[in-house]
Coordinates of C-alpha atoms in Angstrom, one line a residue:
Chain A
M26 CA 91.8 135.8 189.4
L27 CA 94.6 133.3 189.4
F28 CA 92.4 131.0 191.4
I29 CA 89.7 131.2 188.8
V30 CA 92.2 130.6 186.0
L31 CA 93.7 127.6 187.8
V32 CA 90.2 126.2 188.6
L33 CA 89.1 126.6 185.0
I34 CA 92.3 124.9 183.7
S35 CA 91.7 122.0 186.2
C36 CA 88.1 121.7 185.2
T37 CA 89.0 121.6 181.6
L38 CA 91.5 118.9 182.3
L39 CA 89.0 117.1 184.4
F40 CA 86.1 117.1 181.9
T41 CA 88.2 116.5 178.8
G42 CA 90.6 113.9 180.3
N43 CA 88.2 111.8 182.3
T44 CA 85.4 109.9 180.5
Y45 CA 83.3 109.4 183.6
Q46 CA 83.4 113.0 184.8
E47 CA 82.9 114.2 181.2
S48 CA 79.8 112.1 180.9
V49 CA 78.4 113.2 184.3
Y50 CA 79.2 116.8 183.4
L51 CA 77.5 116.5 180.0
T52 CA 74.4 114.8 181.5
S53 CA 74.1 117.5 184.2
A54 CA 74.9 120.3 181.7
N55 CA 72.3 118.9 179.3
R56 CA 69.7 118.8 182.1
V57 CA 70.4 122.4 183.0
S58 CA 70.6 123.7 179.4
S59 CA 67.5 121.7 178.4
S60 CA 65.5 123.2 181.3
I61 CA 66.7 126.7 180.3
Y62 CA 65.9 126.1 176.7
G63 CA 62.5 124.7 177.8
V64 CA 61.7 127.9 179.6
S65 CA 63.0 130.1 176.7
Q66 CA 61.0 128.0 174.2
G67 CA 57.9 128.4 176.4
V68 CA 58.3 132.1 176.0
T69 CA 59.5 132.5 172.5
G70 CA 57.4 129.7 171.1
Y71 CA 54.4 132.0 170.9
F72 CA 56.1 134.4 168.6
N73 CA 56.3 131.9 165.8
L74 CA 52.7 130.6 166.1
R75 CA 51.4 132.7 163.3
S76 CA 53.9 131.5 160.7
I77 CA 53.6 127.9 162.1
N78 CA 49.8 128.1 161.8
E79 CA 50.0 129.4 158.3
D80 CA 52.4 126.6 157.4
L81 CA 50.1 124.0 159.0
Q82 CA 47.1 125.4 157.1
R83 CA 49.0 125.2 153.9
R84 CA 50.1 121.6 154.5
N85 CA 46.6 120.8 155.7
A86 CA 45.2 122.3 152.5
L87 CA 47.5 120.1 150.4
L88 CA 46.5 117.0 152.3
E89 CA 42.8 117.8 152.1
N90 CA 43.3 118.5 148.4
E91 CA 44.9 115.1 148.0
V92 CA 42.1 113.4 150.0
L93 CA 39.4 115.0 147.9
N94 CA 41.2 114.1 144.7
L95 CA 41.7 110.6 145.8
K96 CA 38.0 110.3 146.7
N97 CA 37.2 111.7 143.4
A98 CA 39.5 109.2 141.7
I99 CA 38.0 106.3 143.6
G100 CA 34.5 107.5 142.6
N101 CA 35.6 107.7 139.0
L102 CA 37.2 104.3 139.1
N103 CA 34.2 102.7 140.6
T104 CA 32.1 103.8 137.7
L105 CA 34.8 103.2 135.2
V106 CA 35.8 99.6 135.9
P107 CA 34.9 98.4 132.4
M108 CA 36.7 101.4 130.8
D109 CA 40.3 101.0 129.5
S110 CA 43.0 102.2 131.8
A111 CA 44.0 105.2 129.7
E112 CA 40.5 106.6 130.0
A113 CA 40.4 105.9 133.7
Q114 CA 43.7 107.7 134.2
R115 CA 42.5 110.7 132.3
L116 CA 39.5 111.0 134.5
Q117 CA 41.6 110.6 137.6
A118 CA 43.1 114.0 136.9
H119 CA 43.0 116.3 139.9
R120 CA 39.7 118.0 140.1
Y121 CA 40.0 120.2 143.2
D122 CA 42.7 122.6 144.3
F123 CA 42.9 124.9 147.3
V124 CA 44.0 128.4 147.8
S125 CA 44.9 129.2 151.4
A126 CA 43.8 132.7 152.6
S127 CA 43.7 134.8 155.7
V128 CA 40.5 136.5 156.8
I129 CA 41.1 140.3 157.0
N130 CA 37.6 141.5 157.8
N131 CA 34.6 139.6 159.2
S132 CA 31.2 140.2 160.6
V133 CA 28.7 137.8 162.3
N134 CA 26.0 140.1 163.7
R135 CA 24.2 141.3 160.6
P136 CA 21.5 139.5 158.7
R137 CA 23.8 139.5 155.6
N138 CA 27.3 138.8 156.8
Y139 CA 30.3 138.9 154.5
F140 CA 34.0 138.5 155.2
T141 CA 37.1 139.5 153.2
V142 CA 40.2 137.5 152.5
N143 CA 43.7 138.4 151.3
R144 CA 43.6 136.5 148.1
G145 CA 42.1 137.7 144.9
S146 CA 41.9 137.1 141.1
D147 CA 45.7 137.2 140.8
D148 CA 45.7 134.1 143.0
G149 CA 43.1 132.3 140.9
V150 CA 40.1 133.2 143.1
R151 CA 36.9 133.5 141.1
P152 CA 33.3 134.4 142.2
G153 CA 31.3 131.3 143.0
M154 CA 34.1 129.3 144.5
G155 CA 33.5 127.6 147.8
V156 CA 35.3 128.6 151.0
V157 CA 36.1 126.3 153.9
S158 CA 37.8 126.6 157.2
Q159 CA 39.6 123.7 158.9
N160 CA 36.3 122.7 160.5
G161 CA 33.9 123.0 157.6
I162 CA 32.3 125.2 155.0
V163 CA 32.1 129.0 155.7
G164 CA 30.9 130.7 152.5
I165 CA 31.1 131.3 148.8
V166 CA 33.3 133.9 146.9
N167 CA 31.1 136.8 146.0
V168 CA 33.3 139.5 144.4
T169 CA 37.1 139.4 143.7
G170 CA 39.6 142.2 143.5
R171 CA 43.2 141.5 142.3
H172 CA 44.5 140.8 145.8
T173 CA 41.3 140.4 147.9
A174 CA 38.0 138.8 147.7
R175 CA 34.7 139.3 149.4
I176 CA 33.0 136.1 150.6
I177 CA 29.3 135.6 151.3
S178 CA 29.4 134.1 154.7
L179 CA 27.3 131.1 155.6
L180 CA 25.8 133.5 158.1
N181 CA 23.9 135.3 155.4
V182 CA 20.1 134.9 155.2
T183 CA 20.1 135.0 151.4
Q184 CA 22.6 132.1 150.9
I185 CA 21.5 128.5 150.6
F186 CA 23.8 125.5 150.6
S187 CA 23.0 122.0 149.4
V188 CA 23.7 119.6 152.2
K189 CA 22.8 116.1 153.4
V190 CA 23.0 113.9 156.5
K191 CA 26.2 112.0 156.2
G192 CA 25.6 108.5 155.0
T193 CA 22.3 109.2 153.2
N194 CA 21.6 110.6 149.8
S195 CA 18.6 112.8 150.7
V196 CA 19.5 116.4 150.1
G197 CA 18.3 119.4 152.1
S198 CA 19.0 123.1 152.1
L199 CA 21.1 124.8 154.7
I200 CA 20.0 128.3 155.6
W201 CA 21.0 130.6 158.4
K202 CA 18.4 132.6 160.2
E203 CA 19.6 135.7 162.0
G204 CA 20.8 135.6 165.5
N205 CA 23.1 132.9 166.8
P206 CA 26.2 132.6 164.6
S207 CA 26.7 128.9 165.6
I208 CA 23.2 127.7 164.7
A209 CA 21.7 127.1 161.2
F210 CA 18.8 125.0 159.8
V211 CA 18.5 122.3 157.2
T212 CA 15.1 122.6 155.5
E213 CA 13.3 120.5 153.0
M214 CA 14.7 117.2 154.4
P215 CA 12.4 114.4 153.1
R216 CA 10.3 112.7 155.9
H217 CA 11.8 109.3 155.2
V218 CA 15.4 110.3 156.0
K219 CA 16.7 108.5 159.1
Y220 CA 18.9 110.6 161.3
H221 CA 20.0 110.8 164.9
V222 CA 20.9 113.8 167.0
G223 CA 24.7 114.1 166.7
D224 CA 24.8 113.0 163.1
T225 CA 27.1 115.0 160.8
I226 CA 25.7 117.3 158.1
V227 CA 28.0 117.4 155.1
T228 CA 27.9 119.1 151.7
S229 CA 25.9 117.1 149.1
G230 CA 28.3 117.7 146.2
Y231 CA 25.3 118.4 144.0
S232 CA 26.3 122.0 143.5
N233 CA 29.6 122.7 141.8
T234 CA 30.8 124.9 144.6
F235 CA 31.7 122.4 147.2
P236 CA 32.9 118.8 146.8
E237 CA 30.8 116.2 148.5
G238 CA 31.4 115.3 152.1
I239 CA 32.8 118.5 153.6
P240 CA 31.5 118.9 157.2
V241 CA 28.9 121.6 157.8
G242 CA 27.7 120.9 161.3
I243 CA 26.0 118.5 163.7
V244 CA 22.3 117.7 164.1
M245 CA 21.0 119.2 167.3
A246 CA 17.2 118.6 167.0
Q247 CA 14.3 118.5 164.7
V248 CA 12.1 121.5 164.5
R249 CA 8.5 121.9 163.3
A250 CA 8.3 122.4 159.6
S251 CA 5.6 124.2 157.7
D252 CA 5.3 121.5 155.1
D253 CA 4.2 118.0 156.2
N254 CA 6.3 116.2 153.6
F255 CA 9.6 117.7 154.8
F256 CA 11.1 118.4 158.2
T257 CA 13.7 120.9 159.4
L258 CA 16.8 120.1 161.4
K259 CA 18.5 122.5 163.8
V260 CA 22.2 122.3 163.2
K261 CA 25.2 123.3 165.2
L262 CA 27.7 124.7 162.7
A263 CA 31.2 123.2 162.7
S264 CA 33.0 126.4 162.0
D265 CA 33.4 129.1 164.6
F266 CA 32.7 132.2 162.7
N267 CA 33.7 134.5 165.6
E268 CA 37.3 133.1 165.4
L269 CA 37.6 132.8 161.6
S270 CA 41.3 133.4 160.7
T271 CA 42.5 131.2 158.0
V272 CA 40.4 129.7 155.3
R273 CA 40.8 127.8 152.0
I274 CA 39.1 128.6 148.8
I275 CA 38.2 125.6 146.6
R276 CA 39.0 125.7 143.0
D277 CA 37.0 123.1 140.9
M278 CA 38.8 122.4 137.6
Y279 CA 35.4 121.2 136.2
K280 CA 33.6 124.3 137.3
S281 CA 33.7 126.2 133.9
E282 CA 32.7 123.1 132.1
L283 CA 29.8 122.4 134.5
D284 CA 28.7 126.1 134.3
S285 CA 28.7 126.1 130.5
L286 CA 26.6 122.9 130.6
N287 CA 24.1 124.6 133.0
Q288 CA 24.0 127.7 130.7
F289 CA 23.3 125.4 127.8
D290 CA 20.4 123.9 129.7
S291 CA 19.0 127.3 130.6
K292 CA 19.3 128.4 126.9
E293 CA 17.4 125.3 125.8
E294 CA 14.6 126.2 128.2
Chain B
M345 CA 115.3 130.5 202.4
S346 CA 116.7 129.0 199.2
K347 CA 117.9 126.1 201.3
S348 CA 114.5 125.4 202.6
V349 CA 113.0 125.8 199.2
A350 CA 115.4 123.3 197.8
G351 CA 114.8 121.0 200.8
N352 CA 111.0 121.3 200.2
M353 CA 111.4 120.5 196.6
I354 CA 113.4 117.4 197.3
I355 CA 110.9 116.2 199.9
F356 CA 108.1 117.0 197.4
L357 CA 109.8 114.9 194.7
L358 CA 110.3 112.0 197.1
L359 CA 106.7 112.1 198.3
L360 CA 105.5 112.5 194.7
L361 CA 107.4 109.3 193.7
M362 CA 106.0 107.5 196.7
Q363 CA 102.5 108.7 195.9
V364 CA 102.5 107.6 192.3
L365 CA 104.6 104.5 192.7
I366 CA 103.2 103.1 195.9
C367 CA 100.3 105.0 197.6
N368 CA 98.2 105.2 194.5
H369 CA 98.2 101.4 194.2
I370 CA 97.1 100.9 197.8
M371 CA 93.5 100.4 198.6
L372 CA 93.5 99.1 202.2
F373 CA 90.4 97.1 203.0
N374 CA 89.0 98.4 199.8
V375 CA 88.3 101.8 201.4
A376 CA 91.6 103.6 202.2
T377 CA 94.1 105.2 199.8
P378 CA 96.8 107.2 201.4
I379 CA 97.6 110.7 200.1
I380 CA 100.9 112.0 201.2
F381 CA 102.2 114.4 198.6
I382 CA 100.2 117.2 200.1
Y383 CA 102.4 117.1 203.2
V384 CA 104.8 119.6 201.6
L385 CA 102.0 121.9 200.6
M386 CA 100.7 121.9 204.2
R387 CA 104.2 122.6 205.5
L388 CA 104.8 125.6 203.2
P389 CA 105.5 128.8 205.2
M390 CA 102.3 130.7 206.1
D391 CA 103.7 134.1 205.0
L392 CA 104.2 132.9 201.4
P393 CA 102.0 134.9 199.0
V394 CA 98.7 133.0 198.3
K395 CA 99.3 133.2 194.6
M396 CA 102.6 131.4 194.9
V397 CA 101.1 128.7 197.1
M398 CA 98.2 128.4 194.7
L399 CA 100.5 128.0 191.7
A400 CA 102.8 125.5 193.5
S401 CA 99.7 123.5 194.6
F402 CA 98.3 123.5 191.1
L403 CA 101.5 122.3 189.6
S404 CA 102.1 119.6 192.2
G405 CA 98.5 118.4 191.7
F406 CA 99.0 118.5 188.0
L407 CA 102.2 116.4 188.3
V408 CA 100.4 113.8 190.4
D409 CA 97.6 113.8 187.8
I410 CA 100.0 113.2 185.0
F411 CA 101.4 110.1 186.7
S412 CA 98.1 108.8 188.0
D413 CA 96.2 109.3 184.7
T414 CA 93.5 111.4 186.5
P415 CA 93.8 114.7 184.6
G416 CA 92.4 117.6 186.6
V417 CA 91.3 115.7 189.7
N418 CA 94.4 116.5 191.9
A419 CA 95.1 119.8 190.2
L420 CA 91.6 121.1 191.0
S421 CA 91.7 119.7 194.5
C422 CA 95.1 121.2 195.2
T423 CA 94.1 124.6 193.9
I424 CA 91.1 124.7 196.2
F425 CA 93.1 123.2 199.0
S426 CA 95.8 125.9 198.7
V427 CA 93.1 128.6 199.2
L428 CA 91.7 126.9 202.3
R429 CA 95.1 126.4 204.0
K430 CA 95.4 129.8 205.6
P431 CA 91.8 130.1 206.9
V432 CA 92.1 126.6 208.5
Y433 CA 95.4 127.6 210.1
M434 CA 93.9 130.8 211.3
M435 CA 90.9 129.0 212.7
Y436 CA 93.2 127.0 215.1
T437 CA 95.8 129.5 215.9
G438 CA 93.8 132.8 216.1
K439 CA 94.1 135.7 213.6
D440 CA 96.5 137.8 215.5
D441 CA 99.4 135.4 215.4
N442 CA 102.5 136.6 213.6
L443 CA 102.9 134.5 210.5
A444 CA 106.4 135.7 209.4
G445 CA 108.4 132.7 208.3
L446 CA 106.2 130.3 210.1
S447 CA 106.0 126.8 208.8
P448 CA 103.4 124.6 210.5
S449 CA 105.1 121.8 212.4
I450 CA 105.0 120.2 215.9
S451 CA 107.8 122.4 217.0
T452 CA 106.1 125.7 215.9
L453 CA 102.5 124.9 216.8
G454 CA 102.8 122.3 219.4
A455 CA 101.5 118.7 218.9
P456 CA 97.8 119.1 219.6
L457 CA 97.4 122.2 217.3
Y458 CA 99.6 120.8 214.6
M459 CA 97.7 117.5 214.6
K460 CA 94.4 119.3 214.4
Y461 CA 95.7 121.4 211.5
L462 CA 97.2 118.3 209.7
F463 CA 94.1 116.2 210.1
S464 CA 91.7 119.0 209.1
M465 CA 93.7 119.7 205.9
T466 CA 94.0 116.0 205.1
L467 CA 90.3 115.6 205.5
I468 CA 89.6 118.6 203.3
Y469 CA 91.9 117.3 200.6
C470 CA 90.4 113.8 200.7
M471 CA 86.9 115.3 200.6
L472 CA 87.9 117.3 197.5
S473 CA 89.8 114.7 195.6
I474 CA 87.5 111.8 196.4
G475 CA 84.4 113.9 195.9
I476 CA 85.7 115.0 192.5
E477 CA 86.5 111.4 191.6
F478 CA 83.1 110.2 192.6
F479 CA 81.4 113.2 191.1
T480 CA 78.0 112.1 192.2
F481 CA 76.0 111.8 195.5
T482 CA 74.4 108.5 194.5
S483 CA 76.8 106.4 196.6
L484 CA 77.3 109.0 199.4
S485 CA 77.8 106.5 202.2
R486 CA 80.6 104.7 200.4
M487 CA 82.2 108.0 199.4
L488 CA 82.1 109.2 203.0
L489 CA 83.6 105.9 204.2
I490 CA 86.4 106.2 201.7
I491 CA 87.0 109.9 202.6
I492 CA 87.3 109.2 206.4
C493 CA 89.4 106.0 206.0
S494 CA 91.7 107.6 203.5
S495 CA 92.0 110.7 205.7
V496 CA 92.9 108.7 208.8
M497 CA 95.5 106.6 206.9
S498 CA 97.0 109.6 205.2
F499 CA 97.2 111.4 208.5
I500 CA 99.0 108.5 210.2
L501 CA 101.4 108.2 207.3
M502 CA 102.1 111.9 207.3
L503 CA 102.8 111.8 211.0
G504 CA 105.3 109.1 210.1
V505 CA 106.9 111.3 207.4
D506 CA 106.9 114.1 210.0
S507 CA 108.8 112.1 212.6
L508 CA 111.3 111.0 209.9
M509 CA 111.8 114.5 208.8
S510 CA 112.3 115.8 212.4
H511 CA 114.6 112.8 213.0
S512 CA 116.8 113.5 210.0
G513 CA 116.6 117.2 210.8
R514 CA 118.1 116.6 214.2
H515 CA 120.9 114.4 212.7
T516 CA 121.9 116.9 210.0

């Protein structure tokens, strides 16, 4: 006991009174403690992944929001160069906003698949809003409760999305046919559209559900079409529907305005 | 007993002064520094309680540290040294020897045994103190050279101290 006490006193003197020994001790101690912390971090790191993932998703949503709004602003500015700056600024106002949500129920093996998220009308979610994952589009809001919402999955044979080959302006319709949850088809692509296998399919922006340019999938091959004027593309979907966990619901600030315009059109007809 | 304690203390103080004023400033051929203050610790009677030896060793190391500006180096070395003293002595003399009042010296152990004991303990102390001072194995060969040279030099000097002691002992 006395030996331990004396050794401890000596070591304290040694490591506090000698700069060299102190630095060697600190370096070695750091090496030991850092390796221990490394092991412990390796174990406990997994416990926080959920919250870290949610945080990243939230931040990603903010950044994506910003990118889309900036794209929108650039688009507006390109068309508004002759306008005065006040007008341009007014039109630069943020158009899109995202609500981050977790998928609480999902199906992929039925002809009409839906999934449920933990955000509802209280969070500003409304039917008809687009839903995207970190990889691409996944569906459209169907019905909303106060705290949850049912989403029509992209894997639903009744749902059609307006898409285009990235870099072109020719629009086609994305539909899913039963079976493989990672394959969909783009129909009604005009014959003249140039594409290559591996090209990205993105949203067209012609509907007011999704902004333009959100990834949908990658062209795998062309398949025979019933109509000679159009062709059909087989597409590998960007989102993995089996592993859908966190999604973002897109709020378009112009949606009500655009909807009322459309209603006005239909009344006229 | 009290006379021998007082005598040991005086010798210790003299050796301490020699250590801090002279020996610490010697670096013969850039490899050998003599350490002589441990002479008294080695000569302490073997039947003294280990705790007392440990405390005395720690304090003497601590004193040397204060004067040498090497806090902890000699205190730690002396503490470990004090624990190893008896096992080394036992290793050379055999476990059954009667230790009562026995203080290691040429007269009590005989020259060969005493020298073995003295050199072993000196080597152990040099290994401890120089090892702690280096505190790394990156220059192991130089450290070993210094340990061996310092041990040899300290051993020779301590033999000298020993002969002086026995000489003065005979005259008084």
